[in-house]
CSV table of C-alpha atoms and ligand atoms in Angstrom, one decimal:
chain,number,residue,atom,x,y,z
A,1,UNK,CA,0.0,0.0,0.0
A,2,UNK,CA,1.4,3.4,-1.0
A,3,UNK,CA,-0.2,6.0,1.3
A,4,UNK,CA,2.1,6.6,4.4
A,5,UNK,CA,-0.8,6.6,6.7
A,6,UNK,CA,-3.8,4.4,7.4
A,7,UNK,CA,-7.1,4.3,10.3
A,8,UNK,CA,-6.8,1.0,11.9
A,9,UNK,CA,-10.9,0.2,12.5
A,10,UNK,CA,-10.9,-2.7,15.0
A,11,UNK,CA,-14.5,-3.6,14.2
A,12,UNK,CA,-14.3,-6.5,17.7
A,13,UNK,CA,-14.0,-2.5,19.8
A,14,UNK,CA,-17.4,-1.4,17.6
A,15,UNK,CA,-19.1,-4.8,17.9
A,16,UNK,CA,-18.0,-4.5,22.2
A,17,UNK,CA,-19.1,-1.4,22.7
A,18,UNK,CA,-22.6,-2.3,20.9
A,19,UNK,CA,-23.0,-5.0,23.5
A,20,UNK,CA,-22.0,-2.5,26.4
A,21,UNK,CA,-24.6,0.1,25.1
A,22,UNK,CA,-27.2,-2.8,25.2
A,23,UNK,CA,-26.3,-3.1,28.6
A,24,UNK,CA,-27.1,0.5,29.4
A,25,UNK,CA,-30.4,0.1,28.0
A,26,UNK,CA,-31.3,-3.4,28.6
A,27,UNK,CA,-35.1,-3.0,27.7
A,28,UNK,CA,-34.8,-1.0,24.5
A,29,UNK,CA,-33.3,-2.1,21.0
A,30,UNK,CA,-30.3,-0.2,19.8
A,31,UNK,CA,-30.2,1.4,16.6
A,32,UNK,CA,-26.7,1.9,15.6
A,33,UNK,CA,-26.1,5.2,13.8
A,34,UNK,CA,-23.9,5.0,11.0
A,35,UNK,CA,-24.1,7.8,9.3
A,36,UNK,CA,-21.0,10.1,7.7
A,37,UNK,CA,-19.7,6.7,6.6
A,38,UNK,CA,-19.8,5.7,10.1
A,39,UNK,CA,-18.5,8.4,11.5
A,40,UNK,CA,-15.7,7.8,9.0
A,41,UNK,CA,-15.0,4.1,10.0
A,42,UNK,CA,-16.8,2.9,6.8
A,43,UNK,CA,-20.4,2.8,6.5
A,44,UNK,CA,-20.5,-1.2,5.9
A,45,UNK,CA,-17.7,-3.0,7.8
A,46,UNK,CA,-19.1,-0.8,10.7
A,47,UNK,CA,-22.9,-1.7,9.8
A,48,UNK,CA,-21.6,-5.1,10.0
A,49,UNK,CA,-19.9,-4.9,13.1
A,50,UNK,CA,-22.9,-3.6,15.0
A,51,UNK,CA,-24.9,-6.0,13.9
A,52,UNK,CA,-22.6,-8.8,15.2
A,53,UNK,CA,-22.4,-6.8,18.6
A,54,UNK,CA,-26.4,-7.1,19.0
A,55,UNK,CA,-27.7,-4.3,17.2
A,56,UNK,CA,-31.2,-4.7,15.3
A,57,UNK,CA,-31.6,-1.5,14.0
A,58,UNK,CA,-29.4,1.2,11.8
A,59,UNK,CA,-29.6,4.7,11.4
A,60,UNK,CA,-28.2,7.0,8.0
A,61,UNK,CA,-29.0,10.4,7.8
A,62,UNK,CA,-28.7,10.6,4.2
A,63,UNK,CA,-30.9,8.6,2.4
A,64,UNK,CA,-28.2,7.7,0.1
A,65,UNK,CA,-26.2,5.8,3.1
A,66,UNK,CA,-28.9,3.5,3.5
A,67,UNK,CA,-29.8,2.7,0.4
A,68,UNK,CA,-26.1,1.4,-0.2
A,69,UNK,CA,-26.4,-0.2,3.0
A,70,UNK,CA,-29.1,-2.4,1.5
A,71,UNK,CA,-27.5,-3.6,-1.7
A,72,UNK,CA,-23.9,-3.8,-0.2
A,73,UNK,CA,-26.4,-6.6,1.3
A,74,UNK,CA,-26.7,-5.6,4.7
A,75,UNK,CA,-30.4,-7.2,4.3
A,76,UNK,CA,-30.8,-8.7,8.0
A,77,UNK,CA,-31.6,-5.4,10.5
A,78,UNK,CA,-33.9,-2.4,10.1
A,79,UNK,CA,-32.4,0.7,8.7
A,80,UNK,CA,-34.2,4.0,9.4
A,81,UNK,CA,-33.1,7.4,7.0
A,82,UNK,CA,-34.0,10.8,8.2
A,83,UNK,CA,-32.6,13.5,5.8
A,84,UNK,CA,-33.8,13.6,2.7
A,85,UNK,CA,-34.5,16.7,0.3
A,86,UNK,CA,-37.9,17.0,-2.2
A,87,UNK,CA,-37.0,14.5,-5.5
A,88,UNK,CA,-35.5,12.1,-3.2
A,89,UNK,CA,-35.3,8.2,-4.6
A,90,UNK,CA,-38.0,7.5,-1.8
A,91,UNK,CA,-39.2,4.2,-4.1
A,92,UNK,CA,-36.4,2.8,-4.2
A,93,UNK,CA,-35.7,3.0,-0.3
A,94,UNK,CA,-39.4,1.5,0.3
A,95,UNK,CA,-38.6,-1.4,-2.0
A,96,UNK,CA,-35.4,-1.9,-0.4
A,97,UNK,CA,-37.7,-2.0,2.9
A,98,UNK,CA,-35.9,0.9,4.7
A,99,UNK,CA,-37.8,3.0,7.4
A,100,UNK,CA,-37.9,6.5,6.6
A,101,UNK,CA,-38.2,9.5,8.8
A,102,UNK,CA,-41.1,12.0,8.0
A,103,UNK,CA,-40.4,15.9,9.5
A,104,UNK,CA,-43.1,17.3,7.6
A,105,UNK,CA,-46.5,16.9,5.8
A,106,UNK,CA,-45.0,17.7,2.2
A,107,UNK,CA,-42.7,14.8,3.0
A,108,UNK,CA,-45.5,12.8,4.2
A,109,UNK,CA,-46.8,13.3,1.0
A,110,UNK,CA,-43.7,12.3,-1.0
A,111,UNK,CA,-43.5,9.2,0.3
A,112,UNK,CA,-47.4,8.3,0.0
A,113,UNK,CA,-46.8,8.8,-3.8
A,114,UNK,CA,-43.4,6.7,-3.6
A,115,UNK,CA,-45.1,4.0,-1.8
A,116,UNK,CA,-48.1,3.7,-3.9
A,117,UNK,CA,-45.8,3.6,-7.2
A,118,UNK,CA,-43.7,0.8,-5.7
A,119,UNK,CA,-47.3,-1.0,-4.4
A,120,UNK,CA,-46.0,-1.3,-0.8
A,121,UNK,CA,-46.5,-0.3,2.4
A,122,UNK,CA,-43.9,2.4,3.5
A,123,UNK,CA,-43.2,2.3,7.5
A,124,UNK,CA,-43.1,5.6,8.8
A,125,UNK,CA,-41.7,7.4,11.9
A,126,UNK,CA,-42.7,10.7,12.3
A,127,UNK,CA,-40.3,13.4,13.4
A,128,UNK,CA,-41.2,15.6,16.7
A,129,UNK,CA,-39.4,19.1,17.0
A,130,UNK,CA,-39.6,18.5,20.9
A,131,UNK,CA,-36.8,21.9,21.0
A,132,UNK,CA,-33.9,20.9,19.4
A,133,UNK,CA,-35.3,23.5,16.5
A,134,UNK,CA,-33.7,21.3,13.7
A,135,UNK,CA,-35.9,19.3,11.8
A,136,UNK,CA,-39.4,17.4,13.0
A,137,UNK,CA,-42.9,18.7,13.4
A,138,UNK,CA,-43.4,20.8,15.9
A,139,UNK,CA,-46.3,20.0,18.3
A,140,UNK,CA,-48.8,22.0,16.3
A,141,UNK,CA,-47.6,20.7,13.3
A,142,UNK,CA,-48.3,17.0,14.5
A,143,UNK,CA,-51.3,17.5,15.7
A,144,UNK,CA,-52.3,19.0,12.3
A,145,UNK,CA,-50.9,16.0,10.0
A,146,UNK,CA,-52.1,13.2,12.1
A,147,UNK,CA,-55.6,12.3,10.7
A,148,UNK,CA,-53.9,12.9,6.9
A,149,UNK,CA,-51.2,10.3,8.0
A,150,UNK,CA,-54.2,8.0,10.0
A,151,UNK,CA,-55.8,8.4,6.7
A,152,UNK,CA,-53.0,7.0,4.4
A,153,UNK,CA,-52.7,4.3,7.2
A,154,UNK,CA,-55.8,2.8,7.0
A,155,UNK,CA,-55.4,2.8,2.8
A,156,UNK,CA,-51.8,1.3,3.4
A,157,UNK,CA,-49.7,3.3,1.6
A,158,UNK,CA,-47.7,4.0,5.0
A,159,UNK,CA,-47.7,2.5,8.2
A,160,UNK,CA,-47.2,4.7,11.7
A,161,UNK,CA,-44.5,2.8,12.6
A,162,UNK,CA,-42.7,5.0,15.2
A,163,UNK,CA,-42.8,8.9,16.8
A,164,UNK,CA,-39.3,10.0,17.7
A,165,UNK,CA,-37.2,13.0,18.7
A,166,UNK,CA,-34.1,14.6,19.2
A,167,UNK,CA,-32.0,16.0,22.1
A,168,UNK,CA,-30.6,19.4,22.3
A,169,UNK,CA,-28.8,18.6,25.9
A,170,UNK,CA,-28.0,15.2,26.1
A,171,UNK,CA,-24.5,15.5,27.2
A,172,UNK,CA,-25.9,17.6,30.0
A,173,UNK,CA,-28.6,15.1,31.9
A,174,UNK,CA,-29.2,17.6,34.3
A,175,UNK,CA,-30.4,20.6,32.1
A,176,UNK,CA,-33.9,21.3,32.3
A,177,UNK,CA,-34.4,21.1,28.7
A,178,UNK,CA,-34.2,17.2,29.1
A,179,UNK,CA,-37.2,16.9,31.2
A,180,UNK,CA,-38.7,19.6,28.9
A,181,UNK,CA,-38.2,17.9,25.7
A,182,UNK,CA,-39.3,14.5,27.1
A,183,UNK,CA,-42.5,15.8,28.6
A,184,UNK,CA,-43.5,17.3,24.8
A,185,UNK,CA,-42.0,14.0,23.5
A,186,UNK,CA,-44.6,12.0,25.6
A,187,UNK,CA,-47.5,14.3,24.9
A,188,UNK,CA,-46.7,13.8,21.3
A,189,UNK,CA,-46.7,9.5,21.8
A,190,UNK,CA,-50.2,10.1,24.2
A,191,UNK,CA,-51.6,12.4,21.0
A,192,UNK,CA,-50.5,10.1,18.3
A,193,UNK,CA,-51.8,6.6,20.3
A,194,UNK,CA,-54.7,7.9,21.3
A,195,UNK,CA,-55.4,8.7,17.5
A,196,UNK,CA,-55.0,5.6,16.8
A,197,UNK,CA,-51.2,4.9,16.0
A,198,UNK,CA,-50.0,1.6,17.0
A,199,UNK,CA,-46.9,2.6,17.3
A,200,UNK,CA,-44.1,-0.2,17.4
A,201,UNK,CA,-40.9,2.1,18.1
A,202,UNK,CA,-40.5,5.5,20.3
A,203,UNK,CA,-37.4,6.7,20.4
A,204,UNK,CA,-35.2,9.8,21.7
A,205,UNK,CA,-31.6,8.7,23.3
A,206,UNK,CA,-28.4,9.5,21.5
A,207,UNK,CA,-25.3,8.0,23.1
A,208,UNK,CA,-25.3,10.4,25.6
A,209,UNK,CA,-28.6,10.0,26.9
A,210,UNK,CA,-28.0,6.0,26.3
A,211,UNK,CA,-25.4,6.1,28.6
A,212,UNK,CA,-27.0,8.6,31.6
A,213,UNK,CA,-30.6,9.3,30.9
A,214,UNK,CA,-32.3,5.4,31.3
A,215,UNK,CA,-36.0,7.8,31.6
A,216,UNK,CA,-35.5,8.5,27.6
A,217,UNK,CA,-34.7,5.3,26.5
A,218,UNK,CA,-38.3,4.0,25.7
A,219,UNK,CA,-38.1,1.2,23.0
A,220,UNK,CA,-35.0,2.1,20.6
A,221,UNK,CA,-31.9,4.1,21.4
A,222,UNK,CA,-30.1,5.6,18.9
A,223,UNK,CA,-26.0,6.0,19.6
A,224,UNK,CA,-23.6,7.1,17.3
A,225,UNK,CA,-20.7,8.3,18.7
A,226,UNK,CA,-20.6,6.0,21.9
A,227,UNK,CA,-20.7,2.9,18.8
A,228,UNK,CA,-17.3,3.9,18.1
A,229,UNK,CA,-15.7,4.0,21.7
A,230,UNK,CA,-15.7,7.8,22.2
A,231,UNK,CA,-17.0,9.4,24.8
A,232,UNK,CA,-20.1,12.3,23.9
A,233,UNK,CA,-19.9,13.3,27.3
A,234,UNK,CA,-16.3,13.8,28.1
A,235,UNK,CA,-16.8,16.3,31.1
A,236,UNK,CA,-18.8,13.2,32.9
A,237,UNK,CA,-16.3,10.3,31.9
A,238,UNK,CA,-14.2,9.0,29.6
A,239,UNK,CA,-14.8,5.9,27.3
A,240,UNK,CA,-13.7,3.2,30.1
A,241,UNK,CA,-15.9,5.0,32.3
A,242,UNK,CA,-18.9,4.1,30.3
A,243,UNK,CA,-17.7,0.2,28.9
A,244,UNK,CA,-16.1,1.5,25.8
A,245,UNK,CA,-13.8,1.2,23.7
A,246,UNK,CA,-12.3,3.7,20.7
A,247,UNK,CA,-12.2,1.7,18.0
A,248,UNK,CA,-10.2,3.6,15.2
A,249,UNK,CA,-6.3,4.2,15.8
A,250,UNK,CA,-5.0,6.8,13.1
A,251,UNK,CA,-0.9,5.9,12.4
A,252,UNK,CA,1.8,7.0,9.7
A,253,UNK,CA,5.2,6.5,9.0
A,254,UNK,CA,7.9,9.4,9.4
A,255,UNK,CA,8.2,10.2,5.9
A,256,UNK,CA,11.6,12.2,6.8
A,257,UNK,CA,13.7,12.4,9.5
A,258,UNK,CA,16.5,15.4,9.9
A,259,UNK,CA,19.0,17.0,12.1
A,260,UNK,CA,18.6,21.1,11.7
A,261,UNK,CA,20.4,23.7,14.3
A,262,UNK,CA,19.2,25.5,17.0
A,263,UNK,CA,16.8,28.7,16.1
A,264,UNK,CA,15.6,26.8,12.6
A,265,UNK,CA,11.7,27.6,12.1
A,266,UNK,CA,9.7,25.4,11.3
A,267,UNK,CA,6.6,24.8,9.1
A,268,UNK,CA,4.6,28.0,7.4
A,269,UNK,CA,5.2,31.5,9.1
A,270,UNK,CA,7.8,30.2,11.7
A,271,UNK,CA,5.0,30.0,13.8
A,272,UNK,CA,7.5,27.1,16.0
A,273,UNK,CA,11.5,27.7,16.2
A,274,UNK,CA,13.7,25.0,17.4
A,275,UNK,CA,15.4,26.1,20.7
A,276,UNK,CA,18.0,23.8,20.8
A,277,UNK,CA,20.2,21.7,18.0
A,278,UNK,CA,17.4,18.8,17.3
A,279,UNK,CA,15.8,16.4,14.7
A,280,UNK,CA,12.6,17.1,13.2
A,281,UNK,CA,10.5,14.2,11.6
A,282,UNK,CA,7.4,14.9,8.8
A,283,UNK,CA,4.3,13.2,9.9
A,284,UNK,CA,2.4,12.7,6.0
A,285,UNK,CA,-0.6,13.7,7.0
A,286,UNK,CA,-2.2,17.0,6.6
A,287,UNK,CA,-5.5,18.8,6.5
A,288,UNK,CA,-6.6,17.5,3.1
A,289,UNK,CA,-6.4,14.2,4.6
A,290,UNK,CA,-8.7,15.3,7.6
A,291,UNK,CA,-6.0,16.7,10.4
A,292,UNK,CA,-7.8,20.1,11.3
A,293,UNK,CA,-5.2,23.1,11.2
A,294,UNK,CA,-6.9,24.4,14.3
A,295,UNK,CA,-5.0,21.4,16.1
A,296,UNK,CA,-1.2,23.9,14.7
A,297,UNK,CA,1.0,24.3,17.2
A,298,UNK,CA,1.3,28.2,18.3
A,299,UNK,CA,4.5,30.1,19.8
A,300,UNK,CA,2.7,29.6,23.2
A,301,UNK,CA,2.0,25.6,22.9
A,302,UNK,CA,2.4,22.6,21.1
A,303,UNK,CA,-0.3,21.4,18.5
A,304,UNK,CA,-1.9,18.3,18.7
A,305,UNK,CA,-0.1,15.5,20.4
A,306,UNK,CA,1.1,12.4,18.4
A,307,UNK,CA,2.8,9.0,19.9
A,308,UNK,CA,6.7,8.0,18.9
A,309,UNK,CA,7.9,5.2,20.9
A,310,UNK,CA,7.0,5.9,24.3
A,311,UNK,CA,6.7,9.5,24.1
A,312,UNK,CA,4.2,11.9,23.6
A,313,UNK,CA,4.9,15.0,20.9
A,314,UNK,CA,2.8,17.9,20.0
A,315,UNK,CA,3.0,19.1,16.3
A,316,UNK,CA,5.6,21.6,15.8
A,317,UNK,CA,4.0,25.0,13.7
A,318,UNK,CA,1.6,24.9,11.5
A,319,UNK,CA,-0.4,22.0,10.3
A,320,UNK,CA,0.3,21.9,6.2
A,321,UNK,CA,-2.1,20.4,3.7
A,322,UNK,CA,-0.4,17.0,3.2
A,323,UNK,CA,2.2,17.0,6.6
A,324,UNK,CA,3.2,18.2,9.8
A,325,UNK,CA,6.0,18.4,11.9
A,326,UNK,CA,7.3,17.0,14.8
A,327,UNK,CA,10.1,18.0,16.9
A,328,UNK,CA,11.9,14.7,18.2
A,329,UNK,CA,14.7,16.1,20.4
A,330,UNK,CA,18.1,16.1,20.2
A,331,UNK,CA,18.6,13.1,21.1
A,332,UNK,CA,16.1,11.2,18.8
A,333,UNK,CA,16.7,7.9,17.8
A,334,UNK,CA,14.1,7.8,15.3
A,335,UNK,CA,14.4,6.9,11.3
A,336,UNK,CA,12.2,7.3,8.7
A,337,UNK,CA,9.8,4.8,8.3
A,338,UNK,CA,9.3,4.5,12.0
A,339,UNK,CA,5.5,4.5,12.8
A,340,UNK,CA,3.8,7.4,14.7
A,341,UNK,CA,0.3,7.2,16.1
A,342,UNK,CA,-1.8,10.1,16.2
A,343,UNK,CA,-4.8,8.6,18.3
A,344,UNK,CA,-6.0,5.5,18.8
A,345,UNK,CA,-7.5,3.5,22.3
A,346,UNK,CA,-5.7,6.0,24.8
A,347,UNK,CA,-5.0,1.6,27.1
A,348,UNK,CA,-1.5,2.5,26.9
A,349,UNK,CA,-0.9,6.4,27.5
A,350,UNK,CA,-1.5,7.4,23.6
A,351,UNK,CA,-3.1,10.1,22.8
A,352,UNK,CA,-7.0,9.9,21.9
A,353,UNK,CA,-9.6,11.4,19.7
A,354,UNK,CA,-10.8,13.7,22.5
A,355,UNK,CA,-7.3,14.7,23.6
A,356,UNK,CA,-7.1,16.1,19.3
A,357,UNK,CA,-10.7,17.1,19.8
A,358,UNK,CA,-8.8,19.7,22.7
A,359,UNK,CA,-6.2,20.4,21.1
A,360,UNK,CA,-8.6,21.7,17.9
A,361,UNK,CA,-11.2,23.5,20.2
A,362,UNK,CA,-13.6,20.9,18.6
A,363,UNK,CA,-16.0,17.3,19.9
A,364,UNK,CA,-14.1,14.0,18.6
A,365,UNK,CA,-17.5,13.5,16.3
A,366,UNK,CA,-15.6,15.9,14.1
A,367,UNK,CA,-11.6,14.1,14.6
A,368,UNK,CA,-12.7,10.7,13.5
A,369,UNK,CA,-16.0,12.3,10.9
A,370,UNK,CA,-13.7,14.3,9.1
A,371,UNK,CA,-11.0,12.2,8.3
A,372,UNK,CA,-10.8,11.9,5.0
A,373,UNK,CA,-11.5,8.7,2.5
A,374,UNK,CA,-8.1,9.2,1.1
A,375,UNK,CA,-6.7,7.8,4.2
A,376,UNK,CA,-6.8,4.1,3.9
A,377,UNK,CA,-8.9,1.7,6.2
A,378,UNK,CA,-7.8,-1.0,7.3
A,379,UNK,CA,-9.8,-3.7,9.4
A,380,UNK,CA,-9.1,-5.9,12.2
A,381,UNK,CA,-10.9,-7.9,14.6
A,382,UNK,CA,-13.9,-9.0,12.2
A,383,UNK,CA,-14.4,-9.6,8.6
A,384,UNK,CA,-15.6,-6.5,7.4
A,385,UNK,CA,-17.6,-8.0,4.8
A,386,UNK,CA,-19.4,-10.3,7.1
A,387,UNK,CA,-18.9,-9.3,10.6
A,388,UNK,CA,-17.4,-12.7,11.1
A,389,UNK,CA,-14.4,-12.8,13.8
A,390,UNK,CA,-11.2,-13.0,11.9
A,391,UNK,CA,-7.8,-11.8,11.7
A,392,UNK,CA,-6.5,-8.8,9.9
A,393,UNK,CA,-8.0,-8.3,6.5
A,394,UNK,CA,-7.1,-5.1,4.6
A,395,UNK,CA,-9.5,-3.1,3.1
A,396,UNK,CA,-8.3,-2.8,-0.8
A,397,UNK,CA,-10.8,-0.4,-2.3
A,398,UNK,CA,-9.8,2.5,0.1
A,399,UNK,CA,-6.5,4.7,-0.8
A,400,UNK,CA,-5.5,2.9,-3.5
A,401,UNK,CA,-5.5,6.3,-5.8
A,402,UNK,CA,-3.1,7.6,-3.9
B,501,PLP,C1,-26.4,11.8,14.9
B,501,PLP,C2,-27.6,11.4,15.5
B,501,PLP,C3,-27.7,10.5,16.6
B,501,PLP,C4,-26.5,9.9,17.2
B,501,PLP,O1,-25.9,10.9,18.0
B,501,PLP,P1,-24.7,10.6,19.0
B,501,PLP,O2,-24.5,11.8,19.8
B,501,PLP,O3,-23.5,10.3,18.0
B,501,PLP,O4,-25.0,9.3,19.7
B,501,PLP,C5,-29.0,10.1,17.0
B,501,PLP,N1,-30.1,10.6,16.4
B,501,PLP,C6,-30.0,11.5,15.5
B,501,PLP,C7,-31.3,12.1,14.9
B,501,PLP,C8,-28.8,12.0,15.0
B,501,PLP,O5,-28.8,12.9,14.0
């Protein structure tokens, strides 16, 4: 393989931590969000993994996500798909039996047309704005399209399969908009039952509220982050606080490795100068492959930090597009080649996501979303095409280009 860099995916951590979130909500089903190509471990080898750790549902934003998680032949759990714009291939996601999201009565009305075209039943869970002010019907709005969506019921072009909402506060249990948004949330479940719905899924826990709000977990939870060993609430604990896991490690090899003299700048606008004689090594990676430039290093600290041997760096100056910098010291032993690791499980004293999520003034949703597809992937633990449990396979359609 040609690219100096790779994400190890251990899909064992993803299919664990599934298991461990099961545990935390031992009377709901977990829907496993995979969305942004599973939070960039790769939309099927971590579909796959889920579903070996227990998990009988999946969640894509994009519509587009789970329709290539059907035919990639990911046949056996439900998927649900929430974002969607008018014109969307709604047909073909009913035929390929996925549950789709409805946040408003034009889309209600777009998928009453898709389903009757594709002469089935379309299952349905309607979207509650209980204050997260994103997307969803609002109270009124609900209360408005439920005998329209009672009506196409009972002709079976959809069926009221679930109501469900989003948190604004879930990584805070204790703010009062919690217990605000479940109250709406349950008046919305009383309005749309007593209407007639028999509804077969309620949902409204993310990981965070998976992990420290058991009150919202009704009969699905829906974690993302938490599926992939990070912590979305890393004030309250950290992943081995909550059973978890990080399953991606990020590593490269020290493209170059060079002695330079005391007072030598380093990387654009000198924004790092060497204060001793010392040996610099590149690190291949740069923001076009995903390392944010927020995680530089300034004159007043260190950039993000980065594992040689048994030491922990921080980049030297600026992050480039394709590299960055490392000071190794003066007396560095290091060659090129050698591997670095930028995050990975944080068991042995590396660093992490959320330690590069600090160091960016960023959440680690955004370290491990962002990082980009021409960085290579690279399995272990399971067989990413089955979610069997394996040895190392590599992934051979990712990075190849480069
Ligand atoms: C992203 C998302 C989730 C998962 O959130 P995490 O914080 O990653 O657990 C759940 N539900 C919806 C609607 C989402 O958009």
């Amino acid at each position: 393989m040609s690219f100096p860099a790779r994400a190890v995916v251990d899909l064992s951590a993803i299919a664990s931590n599934v298991r461990s979130l099961r545990a935390h909500a031992p009377t709901a089903q977990v829907l496993a969000v995979v969305k942004a190509d599973a939070y960039g471990h790769g939309l099927v080898p971590a579909a796959r993994a889920a579903v070996a750790g227990g998990a009988t549902w999946l969640g894509t934003a994009q519509l587009g996500e789970a329709i290539a998680l059907r035919t990639a032949g990911v046949t056996e759990p439900r998927v649900l798909t929430w974002l969607y714009a008018p014109g969307a291939p709604l047909a073909r996601a009913i035929e390929l039996d996925v549950d789709l999201a409805v946040s408003s009565a034009s889309a209600l009305t777009e998928v009453v047309a898709a389903a009757r075209l594709v002469g089935r039943t379309a299952r349905v869970h309607l979207k509650v704005d209980t204050g997260l002010g994103r997307n969803g019907l609002t109270p009124v709005d609900l209360a408005d399209l439920l005998p329209a969506a009672l009506r196409v019921q009972a002709e079976e072009a959809v069926a009221l399969v679930g109501i469900w909402s989003h948190l604004a506060f879930a990584d805070e249990p204790e703010h009062a908009t919690v217990r605000a948004q479940h109250e709406v949330f349950a008046d919305a479940v009383r309005l749309a039952e007593s209407a007639g719905a028999r509804l077969e899924v309620r949902h409204l826990a993310n990981s965070a509220a998976t992990l420290t709000s058991p009150q919202v977990h009704y009969d699905l939870v829906r974690p993302g982050l938490a599926v992939y060993g990070l912590s979305p609430l890393p004030q309250l604990g950290g992943p081995e606080d909550f059973g978890l896991v990080p399953a991606m490690t990020l590593e490269a090899e020290l493209a170059t490795v060079k002695r330079v003299p005391a007072g030598h700048g380093v990387s654009y606008a000198h924004q790092y100068v060497t204060p001793v004689d010392t040996v610099l090594g590149v690190v291949p990676l740069g923001y076009a492959d995903g390392i944010p430039r927020h995680a530089s290093g300034r004159p007043d600290r260190m950039g993000a930090p980065m594992r040689v041997g048994d030491r922990t760096l921080g980049i030297a100056g600026r992050v480039c597009m394709d590299q960055v910098v490392l000071d190794l010291g003066p007396d560095a032993s290091e060659q090129a080649g050698d591997r670095v690791e930028l995050f990975g499980t944080g068991l042995e004293g590396g660093p992490t996501a959320q330690d590069w999520a600090l160091a960016a003034d960023t959440i680690s949703y955004e370290i491990v979303s962002r990082l980009s597809t021409s960085v290579p992937r690279e399995y272990v633990g399971l067989d990413p095409q089955t979610g069997a449990v394996v040895g190392q396979v590599e992934d051979v359609t990712a990075g190849d280009a480069r």
